[in-house]
Short mmCIF file of C-alpha atoms and ligand atoms in Angstrom, two decimals:
data_model
loop_
_atom_site.label_atom_id
_atom_site.label_comp_id
_atom_site.label_asym_id
_atom_site.label_seq_id
_atom_site.Cartn_x
_atom_site.Cartn_y
_atom_site.Cartn_z
CA MET T 1 61.98 100.53 119.35
CA ALA T 2 62.33 104.08 120.47
CA LYS T 3 65.68 105.46 121.45
CA LEU T 4 66.83 105.04 125.04
CA TRP T 5 66.62 108.77 125.47
CA GLN T 6 63.31 109.15 123.60
CA LYS T 7 60.98 111.84 124.96
CA GLU T 8 57.93 113.46 123.40
CA TYR T 9 59.49 114.27 120.03
CA SER T 10 61.17 112.41 117.16
CA LEU T 11 64.64 113.29 116.07
CA ASP T 12 64.96 115.07 112.74
CA SER T 13 65.89 112.39 110.20
CA LEU T 14 68.90 114.25 108.79
CA MET T 15 70.12 114.75 112.33
CA GLU T 16 69.61 111.05 112.99
CA ASP T 17 71.64 110.10 109.90
CA PHE T 18 74.37 112.52 110.88
CA THR T 19 74.66 111.54 114.52
CA VAL T 20 74.25 107.80 114.16
CA SER T 21 76.25 107.60 110.95
CA ASN T 22 77.62 104.06 110.59
CA ASP T 23 78.00 103.53 114.33
CA TYR T 24 75.19 100.96 114.45
CA ILE T 25 76.97 98.89 111.80
CA LEU T 26 80.36 99.10 113.55
CA ASP T 27 78.70 98.06 116.80
CA GLN T 28 78.22 94.53 115.49
CA ASP T 29 81.82 94.01 116.56
CA LEU T 30 80.99 95.01 120.13
CA VAL T 31 77.87 92.93 120.74
CA ILE T 32 79.58 90.03 122.52
CA SER T 33 81.77 92.21 124.71
CA ASP T 34 78.79 94.41 125.60
CA VAL T 35 76.79 91.32 126.56
CA LEU T 36 79.60 90.13 128.84
CA ALA T 37 79.85 93.55 130.46
CA SER T 38 76.06 93.62 130.85
CA ILE T 39 76.08 90.26 132.66
CA ALA T 40 78.76 91.60 135.02
CA HIS T 41 76.76 94.79 135.55
CA ALA T 42 73.55 92.85 136.23
CA ARG T 43 75.37 90.66 138.75
CA GLY T 44 76.68 93.80 140.39
CA LEU T 45 73.13 95.18 140.64
CA ASN T 46 71.98 91.91 142.15
CA LYS T 47 74.79 92.08 144.70
CA ILE T 48 73.53 95.46 145.92
CA LYS T 49 69.92 94.28 145.82
CA ILE T 50 68.69 96.37 142.97
CA LEU T 51 67.88 93.21 141.04
CA SER T 52 66.32 90.13 142.63
CA ASP T 53 67.77 86.68 141.93
CA ASN T 54 64.91 85.95 139.53
CA GLU T 55 65.41 89.18 137.70
CA LEU T 56 69.12 88.50 137.38
CA ASN T 57 68.31 85.06 136.12
CA ASP T 58 66.04 86.42 133.38
CA LEU T 59 68.55 89.01 132.33
CA GLU T 60 71.38 86.47 132.15
CA LYS T 61 69.17 84.15 130.13
CA GLY T 62 68.34 86.93 127.68
CA LEU T 63 71.93 88.08 127.41
CA LYS T 64 73.08 84.53 126.69
CA GLN T 65 70.42 84.29 123.99
CA ILE T 66 71.95 87.37 122.39
CA ILE T 67 75.32 85.60 122.27
CA GLU T 68 73.65 82.67 120.46
CA LEU T 69 71.94 85.02 118.02
CA LYS T 70 75.15 86.90 117.35
CA GLU T 71 77.04 83.68 116.78
CA ASN T 72 74.48 82.84 114.11
CA ASP T 73 74.86 86.28 112.64
CA ASN T 74 71.31 87.03 113.61
CA PHE T 75 71.36 89.95 116.02
CA PRO T 76 70.34 92.98 113.97
CA ILE T 77 71.14 96.50 115.11
CA THR T 78 69.11 99.10 113.24
CA LYS T 79 69.80 102.73 112.61
CA GLU T 80 66.82 103.56 114.85
CA ASN T 81 68.54 101.60 117.63
CA GLU T 82 71.57 103.89 117.25
CA ASP T 83 73.94 101.35 118.79
CA CYS T 84 74.36 97.86 120.22
CA HIS T 85 73.58 99.10 123.74
CA THR T 86 70.05 100.08 122.74
CA ALA T 87 69.55 96.94 120.68
CA ILE T 88 70.55 94.81 123.66
CA GLU T 89 68.29 96.62 126.13
CA SER T 90 65.38 96.48 123.67
CA TYR T 91 65.85 92.75 123.19
CA LEU T 92 65.73 92.20 126.95
CA THR T 93 62.62 94.34 127.39
CA ASP T 94 60.86 92.71 124.44
CA LYS T 95 61.55 89.19 125.71
CA PHE T 96 61.44 89.59 129.47
CA GLY T 97 59.28 92.65 130.09
CA ASP T 98 59.98 95.25 132.73
CA VAL T 99 63.17 93.66 134.05
CA GLY T 100 64.81 94.75 130.78
CA LYS T 101 64.14 98.32 131.86
CA LYS T 102 66.24 97.80 134.98
CA ILE T 103 69.54 96.77 133.37
CA HIS T 104 70.58 100.34 132.72
CA THR T 105 70.34 101.26 136.43
CA GLY T 106 73.54 102.96 137.50
CA ARG T 107 75.21 102.95 134.11
CA SER T 108 75.35 105.24 131.12
CA ARG T 109 76.04 104.31 127.55
CA ASN T 110 79.27 106.21 128.10
CA ASP T 111 80.77 103.72 130.53
CA GLN T 112 78.97 100.91 128.75
CA VAL T 113 80.64 101.58 125.42
CA GLN T 114 83.97 102.12 127.19
CA THR T 115 83.70 98.75 128.90
CA ALA T 116 82.72 96.95 125.71
CA LEU T 117 85.60 98.57 123.85
CA ARG T 118 88.01 97.80 126.67
CA ILE T 119 87.09 94.12 126.60
CA TRP T 120 87.44 94.07 122.82
CA MET T 121 90.79 95.91 122.83
CA ARG T 122 92.16 93.74 125.62
CA GLU T 123 91.50 90.52 123.72
CA PHE T 124 92.71 92.04 120.47
CA SER T 125 95.94 93.11 122.17
CA VAL T 126 96.53 89.62 123.55
CA LYS T 127 95.95 88.12 120.11
CA LEU T 128 98.12 90.72 118.41
CA THR T 129 100.94 90.04 120.88
CA LEU T 130 100.73 86.37 120.05
CA GLU T 131 100.63 86.78 116.27
CA THR T 132 103.42 89.36 116.24
CA ALA T 133 105.61 87.12 118.40
CA LYS T 134 104.83 84.21 116.08
CA LEU T 135 105.93 86.31 113.11
CA GLY T 136 109.14 87.01 115.04
CA LYS T 137 109.54 83.27 115.57
CA ILE T 138 109.05 82.52 111.86
CA LEU T 139 111.82 85.00 111.09
CA LEU T 140 114.05 83.44 113.74
CA ASP T 141 113.59 80.00 112.20
CA PHE T 142 114.35 81.49 108.80
CA SER T 143 117.44 83.07 110.30
CA GLU T 144 118.59 79.76 111.77
CA THR T 145 118.11 77.95 108.45
CA TYR T 146 120.07 80.52 106.48
CA LYS T 147 122.54 81.73 109.04
CA ASN T 148 125.53 80.53 107.01
CA ILE T 149 124.46 82.02 103.68
CA PRO T 150 126.37 85.20 102.83
CA MET T 151 124.51 88.31 101.73
CA PRO T 152 125.87 91.76 100.96
CA GLY T 153 125.15 94.19 103.77
CA ARG T 154 124.03 97.57 102.44
CA THR T 155 124.05 101.14 103.72
CA HIS T 156 122.59 103.97 101.65
CA MET T 157 121.42 100.97 99.59
CA GLN T 158 125.01 100.57 98.37
CA ILE T 159 127.21 97.54 98.92
CA ALA T 160 128.74 97.99 102.39
CA MET T 161 129.96 95.02 104.46
CA PRO T 162 129.69 91.25 104.50
CA SER T 163 126.47 90.06 106.09
CA SER T 164 124.25 87.00 105.99
CA VAL T 165 120.67 86.06 105.27
CA GLY T 166 120.50 85.02 108.93
CA LEU T 167 121.52 88.47 110.13
CA TRP T 168 119.01 90.16 107.85
CA ALA T 169 116.15 87.92 108.98
CA SER T 170 116.92 88.02 112.68
CA SER T 171 117.03 91.82 112.63
CA PHE T 172 113.31 91.76 111.78
CA ALA T 173 112.72 88.92 114.25
CA GLU T 174 114.13 90.95 117.14
CA GLU T 175 112.19 94.01 116.03
CA PHE T 176 108.88 92.14 115.94
CA LEU T 177 109.58 90.48 119.28
CA ASP T 178 110.24 93.86 120.90
CA GLU T 179 107.02 95.15 119.39
CA ALA T 180 105.08 92.15 120.66
CA LYS T 181 106.56 92.80 124.09
CA ARG T 182 105.42 96.41 123.96
CA VAL T 183 101.85 95.32 123.26
CA GLU T 184 102.14 92.82 126.12
CA ASN T 185 103.24 95.66 128.43
CA PHE T 186 100.41 97.84 127.21
CA ILE T 187 97.87 95.17 128.21
CA ASP T 188 98.72 96.01 131.84
CA ILE T 189 97.40 99.55 131.31
CA LEU T 190 94.43 98.41 129.29
CA ASP T 191 93.43 95.81 131.84
CA GLN T 192 91.34 98.07 134.11
CA SER T 193 87.60 98.33 134.26
CA PRO T 194 85.82 101.62 133.50
CA LEU T 195 82.40 100.15 134.40
CA GLY T 196 80.62 102.13 137.09
CA SER T 197 82.00 105.47 135.99
CA ALA T 198 78.58 106.06 134.38
CA ALA T 199 78.19 109.28 132.41
CA SER T 200 81.62 110.47 133.70
CA TYR T 201 80.88 111.20 137.35
CA GLY T 202 79.71 107.94 138.94
CA VAL T 203 76.27 107.48 140.54
CA PRO T 204 74.84 107.72 144.04
CA LEU T 205 74.42 103.95 144.33
CA ALA T 206 76.78 101.60 146.13
CA LEU T 207 78.01 99.97 142.90
CA ASP T 208 80.68 97.40 143.70
CA ARG T 209 83.11 98.30 140.96
CA ALA T 210 85.77 95.89 142.17
CA TYR T 211 83.31 93.03 141.97
CA THR T 212 82.19 93.79 138.41
CA ALA T 213 85.83 94.31 137.34
CA GLU T 214 86.74 90.92 138.75
CA GLN T 215 83.74 89.31 137.04
CA MET T 216 85.02 90.56 133.71
CA GLY T 217 88.55 89.35 134.47
CA PHE T 218 90.02 92.86 134.78
CA LYS T 219 93.13 93.18 136.91
CA LYS T 220 91.81 96.31 138.56
CA VAL T 221 89.28 99.14 138.51
CA GLN T 222 90.15 102.28 136.60
CA LYS T 223 89.59 104.41 139.65
CA ASN T 224 88.79 108.00 138.85
CA VAL T 225 85.43 108.05 137.12
CA LEU T 226 86.24 111.11 135.06
CA TYR T 227 89.57 109.67 133.95
CA SER T 228 87.72 106.47 133.03
CA ASN T 229 85.62 108.46 130.58
CA ASN T 230 88.43 110.69 129.44
CA SER T 231 90.53 107.66 128.54
CA ARG T 232 88.16 106.92 125.68
CA GLY T 233 90.18 107.45 122.55
CA LYS T 234 93.39 107.70 124.54
CA PHE T 235 93.67 103.96 125.04
CA GLU T 236 92.54 103.45 121.46
CA ALA T 237 95.31 105.77 120.30
CA MET T 238 97.89 103.98 122.43
CA LEU T 239 96.93 100.67 120.89
CA LEU T 240 96.88 102.13 117.39
CA ASP T 241 100.33 103.64 117.97
CA LEU T 242 101.61 100.17 118.83
CA CYS T 243 99.85 98.84 115.73
CA ASP T 244 101.54 101.60 113.78
CA TYR T 245 105.00 100.42 114.84
CA ILE T 246 104.18 96.85 113.93
CA ALA T 247 102.80 97.99 110.59
CA LEU T 248 105.87 100.14 110.02
CA THR T 249 108.12 97.11 110.52
CA CYS T 250 105.91 95.07 108.18
CA SER T 251 106.27 97.82 105.60
CA LYS T 252 110.07 97.85 105.88
CA LEU T 253 110.21 94.08 105.63
CA ALA T 254 107.94 94.27 102.59
CA GLN T 255 110.19 96.90 101.01
CA ASP T 256 113.29 94.74 101.51
CA LEU T 257 111.51 91.78 99.98
CA ILE T 258 110.33 93.83 97.00
CA LEU T 259 113.93 94.84 96.40
CA PHE T 260 115.59 91.50 96.99
CA THR T 261 113.06 89.56 94.93
CA LEU T 262 113.59 91.83 91.91
CA PRO T 263 115.06 89.68 89.13
CA GLU T 264 117.97 92.16 88.97
CA PHE T 265 118.85 91.16 92.55
CA GLY T 266 117.58 87.59 92.58
CA TYR T 267 118.54 87.03 96.22
CA PHE T 268 115.10 85.75 97.07
CA SER T 269 111.91 84.88 95.24
CA LEU T 270 108.29 84.43 96.15
CA PRO T 271 106.27 81.44 94.94
CA LYS T 272 103.77 82.10 92.17
CA GLU T 273 100.76 81.77 94.45
CA LEU T 274 101.92 84.81 96.38
CA CYS T 275 102.34 86.98 93.29
CA THR T 276 99.79 88.48 90.94
CA GLY T 277 99.83 88.95 87.19
CA SER T 278 99.31 91.79 84.74
CA SER T 279 96.31 92.11 82.44
CA ILE T 280 98.53 93.10 79.51
CA MET T 281 102.07 91.85 80.13
CA PRO T 282 102.06 88.06 80.14
CA GLN T 283 105.50 87.75 81.76
CA LYS T 284 104.59 89.67 84.92
CA LYS T 285 104.83 88.20 88.40
CA ASN T 286 104.14 91.16 90.64
CA PRO T 287 104.64 91.46 94.39
CA ASP T 288 101.28 93.21 94.93
CA GLY T 289 100.92 91.75 98.43
CA LEU T 290 104.17 93.40 99.50
CA GLU T 291 103.23 96.69 97.88
CA LEU T 292 99.86 96.72 99.61
CA ALA T 293 101.61 95.87 102.88
CA ARG T 294 103.49 99.15 102.46
CA SER T 295 100.33 101.14 101.76
CA ARG T 296 98.24 99.45 104.46
CA SER T 297 100.87 100.41 106.97
CA SER T 298 100.12 104.04 106.19
CA VAL T 299 96.41 103.33 106.65
CA VAL T 300 97.21 102.08 110.17
CA SER T 301 99.33 105.13 110.87
CA SER T 302 96.53 107.43 109.74
CA THR T 303 94.06 105.83 112.14
CA ALA T 304 96.34 106.51 115.12
CA PHE T 305 96.63 110.10 114.00
CA ARG T 306 92.88 110.41 113.44
CA VAL T 307 92.00 109.27 116.95
CA LYS T 308 94.50 111.64 118.54
CA SER T 309 93.21 114.52 116.43
CA ILE T 310 89.64 113.81 117.53
CA ILE T 311 90.39 113.73 121.26
CA ARG T 312 93.10 116.39 121.44
CA SER T 313 90.89 119.40 122.19
CA LEU T 314 87.96 117.77 123.95
CA PRO T 315 86.88 119.18 127.27
CA SER T 316 86.72 116.72 130.20
CA GLY T 317 83.81 114.33 130.36
CA TYR T 318 81.99 112.45 127.63
CA ASN T 319 81.64 114.20 124.30
CA ARG T 320 79.91 112.66 121.31
CA ASP T 321 83.11 113.14 119.31
CA PHE T 322 84.32 109.94 120.99
CA GLN T 323 81.96 107.95 118.82
CA ASP T 324 84.11 108.79 115.81
CA THR T 325 87.14 107.09 117.38
CA LYS T 326 85.44 103.71 117.00
CA GLU T 327 85.84 103.40 113.25
CA PRO T 328 89.57 104.20 113.15
CA LEU T 329 90.09 101.78 116.03
CA LEU T 330 88.41 98.96 114.13
CA VAL T 331 89.95 99.85 110.78
CA GLY T 332 93.48 100.25 112.17
CA THR T 333 93.49 97.15 114.32
CA LYS T 334 92.01 94.96 111.60
CA ALA T 335 94.47 96.28 109.02
CA THR T 336 97.35 95.49 111.39
CA TRP T 337 95.97 92.02 111.95
CA SER T 338 95.87 91.24 108.24
CA LEU T 339 99.31 92.77 107.71
CA VAL T 340 100.90 90.53 110.31
CA ALA T 341 99.12 87.52 108.82
CA ILE T 342 100.22 88.22 105.25
CA MET T 343 103.81 88.99 106.25
CA ALA T 344 103.95 85.72 108.21
CA LYS T 345 102.75 83.81 105.17
CA MET T 346 105.16 85.52 102.78
CA THR T 347 108.11 85.12 105.12
CA GLU T 348 107.40 81.44 105.48
CA LYS T 349 107.37 81.02 101.72
CA VAL T 350 110.38 83.11 100.66
CA GLU T 351 112.86 81.08 98.61
CA VAL T 352 116.55 81.87 99.06
CA HIS T 353 118.96 81.75 96.12
CA GLU T 354 122.38 81.08 97.56
CA GLU T 355 124.23 81.22 94.24
CA ASN T 356 122.97 84.74 93.47
CA LEU T 357 123.70 85.92 96.99
CA VAL T 358 127.29 84.68 96.80
CA LYS T 359 127.70 86.22 93.34
CA ALA T 360 126.55 89.55 94.76
CA CYS T 361 129.39 89.52 97.31
CA VAL T 362 131.75 91.56 95.10
CA SER T 363 135.20 92.69 96.17
CA ASP T 364 134.11 96.20 97.36
CA LEU T 365 132.32 94.46 100.18
CA TYR T 366 135.65 93.44 101.68
CA ALA T 367 137.42 96.81 101.69
CA THR T 368 136.90 97.33 105.42
CA ASP T 369 137.90 93.73 106.19
CA GLU T 370 141.12 94.37 104.27
CA VAL T 371 141.84 97.49 106.35
CA LEU T 372 141.21 95.62 109.58
CA GLU T 373 143.41 92.66 108.51
CA ARG T 374 146.27 95.12 108.17
CA VAL T 375 145.38 96.90 111.43
CA LYS T 376 145.62 93.53 113.18
CA LYS T 377 149.18 93.32 111.87
CA GLY T 378 150.03 96.66 113.55
CA GLU T 379 149.17 99.39 111.02
CA ASN T 380 147.09 102.37 112.19
CA PHE T 381 143.50 102.51 111.00
CA ARG T 382 143.38 105.93 109.29
CA ASP T 383 146.47 105.53 107.11
CA THR T 384 145.45 102.02 106.09
CA TYR T 385 141.91 103.21 105.35
CA LYS T 386 143.38 105.79 102.96
CA SER T 387 145.74 103.37 101.31
CA VAL T 388 143.00 100.75 100.71
CA GLY T 389 140.62 103.48 99.51
CA LEU T 390 143.14 104.64 96.91
CA ASN T 391 143.78 101.11 95.68
CA LEU T 392 140.38 99.46 95.74
CA ASP T 393 141.24 97.29 92.74
CA ASP T 394 143.86 95.56 94.84
CA VAL T 395 141.41 94.39 97.52
CA LYS T 396 141.78 90.64 97.44
CA THR T 397 138.82 88.33 97.03
CA TYR T 398 137.72 87.01 100.37
CA ASP T 399 135.79 83.83 100.94
CA PRO T 400 132.27 85.12 101.65
CA TYR T 401 131.50 82.14 103.90
CA GLN T 402 134.66 82.72 105.91
CA THR T 403 134.08 86.46 106.33
CA ILE T 404 130.72 85.87 108.01
CA LYS T 405 132.37 83.32 110.31
CA ASN T 406 134.95 85.94 111.29
CA ARG T 407 132.38 88.14 112.97
CA SER T 408 131.60 86.88 116.40
CA SER T 409 130.70 89.69 118.78
CA ILE T 410 127.09 89.69 119.98
CA GLY T 411 124.56 90.15 117.18
CA THR T 412 127.00 89.70 114.31
CA THR T 413 126.86 86.99 111.66
CA ASN T 414 128.55 84.27 113.65
CA ASN T 415 126.78 85.11 116.90
CA LEU T 416 123.18 85.93 116.18
CA CYS T 417 122.04 84.76 119.64
CA ILE T 418 119.20 82.83 118.05
CA ASP T 419 118.80 80.62 121.13
CA GLU T 420 118.37 83.62 123.38
CA ASN T 421 115.88 85.15 120.98
CA ASN T 422 114.00 81.85 120.84
CA GLU T 423 113.66 82.03 124.61
CA TYR T 424 112.41 85.60 124.28
CA ALA T 425 109.85 84.53 121.67
CA LYS T 426 108.76 81.60 123.82
CA SER T 427 108.21 83.79 126.87
CA VAL T 428 106.10 86.34 124.96
CA ILE T 429 104.11 83.59 123.25
CA ASN T 430 103.47 81.74 126.52
CA GLU T 431 102.52 84.93 128.33
CA SER T 432 99.87 85.72 125.72
CA LEU T 433 98.55 82.15 125.64
CA ASN T 434 98.18 82.26 129.44
CA LYS T 435 96.46 85.60 129.29
CA MET T 436 94.05 84.30 126.64
CA THR T 437 93.24 81.31 128.86
CA GLN T 438 92.52 83.69 131.76
CA LEU T 439 90.24 85.80 129.60
CA LYS T 440 88.36 82.78 128.31
CA SER T 441 87.78 81.54 131.82
CA ALA T 442 86.41 84.95 132.86
CA TYR T 443 84.06 84.86 129.86
CA LYS T 444 82.99 81.34 130.73
CA ASN T 445 82.23 82.39 134.28
CA LEU T 446 79.96 85.06 132.83
CA CYS T 447 78.15 83.20 130.07
CA GLU T 448 78.92 79.49 130.66
CA LYS T 449 80.27 79.15 127.16
CA GLU T 450 83.61 78.98 125.36
CA ILE T 451 83.65 82.26 123.49
CA GLU T 452 85.98 84.84 122.03
CA VAL T 453 84.98 88.45 121.62
CA VAL T 454 87.33 89.37 118.79
CA ASN T 455 86.49 87.59 115.59
CA ILE T 456 88.55 88.91 112.74
N1 LIG D 1 77.48 105.32 120.19
C1 LIG D 1 77.87 106.17 121.28
C2 LIG D 1 79.41 106.23 121.35
O1 LIG D 1 80.05 105.41 120.74
C3 LIG D 1 77.35 105.60 122.55
C4 LIG D 1 77.35 106.57 123.67
C5 LIG D 1 76.31 107.60 123.47
N2 LIG D 1 76.29 108.47 124.57
C6 LIG D 1 75.68 109.69 124.54
N3 LIG D 1 75.77 110.38 125.61
N4 LIG D 1 75.12 110.12 123.46
O2 LIG D 1 79.95 107.11 121.96
#
């Protein structure tokens, strides 16, 4: 079918390749959310009498058929279509005649793509919140299991102070939970409908934007129509920045695991099925998954940067440059998703070697404890620090299990506040499960089916 904007000429084929690029392939991810938004839009047009009840009925029928086709992987979008929006309108016109030509009344592909992306990003963010909080919970459970196992604490990578496996693991748990919470907070911003902003300036029709927003389960309308369009890329970048922080934490966790599973350390190990081999060295058991977690995190970071670079100098209103923010959005979010999944799996499977951890607690680790023992008896800190520093060989051997019991202020080895953190994890997890239920019920109200728009 011809392009939506087709006039009396055909587009130069090189220009078509250049402008469409791979957008029509990427748009497969947006079909379901675009269909949902189209049902809401059609209902809105019916409400203001631009579509009759019968016409609405036909359009809803056709749009639901597209969901079926997509679920069977059978809704092609061709390069000639340019994007899913054209493919959807063409399908409706082919199957239902002239009513298909009415669906685009009062909307532009600019607010259409925004709405589809918004629906996709909103569900992705809910799912990412949930999975990141679950990863936090896995680490909390790990922390609880190993809270009494000593582990050398390091600064500058050197032996520093007594610590525990529990403290190490719950540091990452708290970090992931905070990150999950940040995504949860971001959903509040994301949860506003751009539909009705049209090409960037609204239309002279009495579109009921609040009604269509409510149909799609949005908390509110993104009011200013120009801001609605200008937020393309901006919201993507905000989400990718949050993904970047999650990926960064995954990378740091991966780096710690690479180090601590080295045979020279032997604190932890990973089961064989999570390691890969070498084509030449038969003894090798490599942590490739952890190494790729590090590198994928930089892929995520680059996507956030790419989107911001694309939108930074754009004048107000829609610009075609926006199209190129779609690929980094999909690449960055999907990479984050797989990172969280692989780190959850690895963390669940890490084996802890208590004997090696205790052996690693050498006397240097206790130098500060020694100083503080003497301070408790009345000596001043600085002189005692010097005296212990000059006689390190005399530092007595402490019981590593006892030293971690001796630390009891908030967040230290004997007071990791795991219960409080479990409550935190539970509240973030429940919040995202509730939000997902709300979204699913909005979808069901639109298409009478249990569906999800993000399938990764
Ligand atoms: N594929 C386009 C995009 O992602 C759809 C919008 C096209 N709008 C236009 N005015 N050419 O931005």
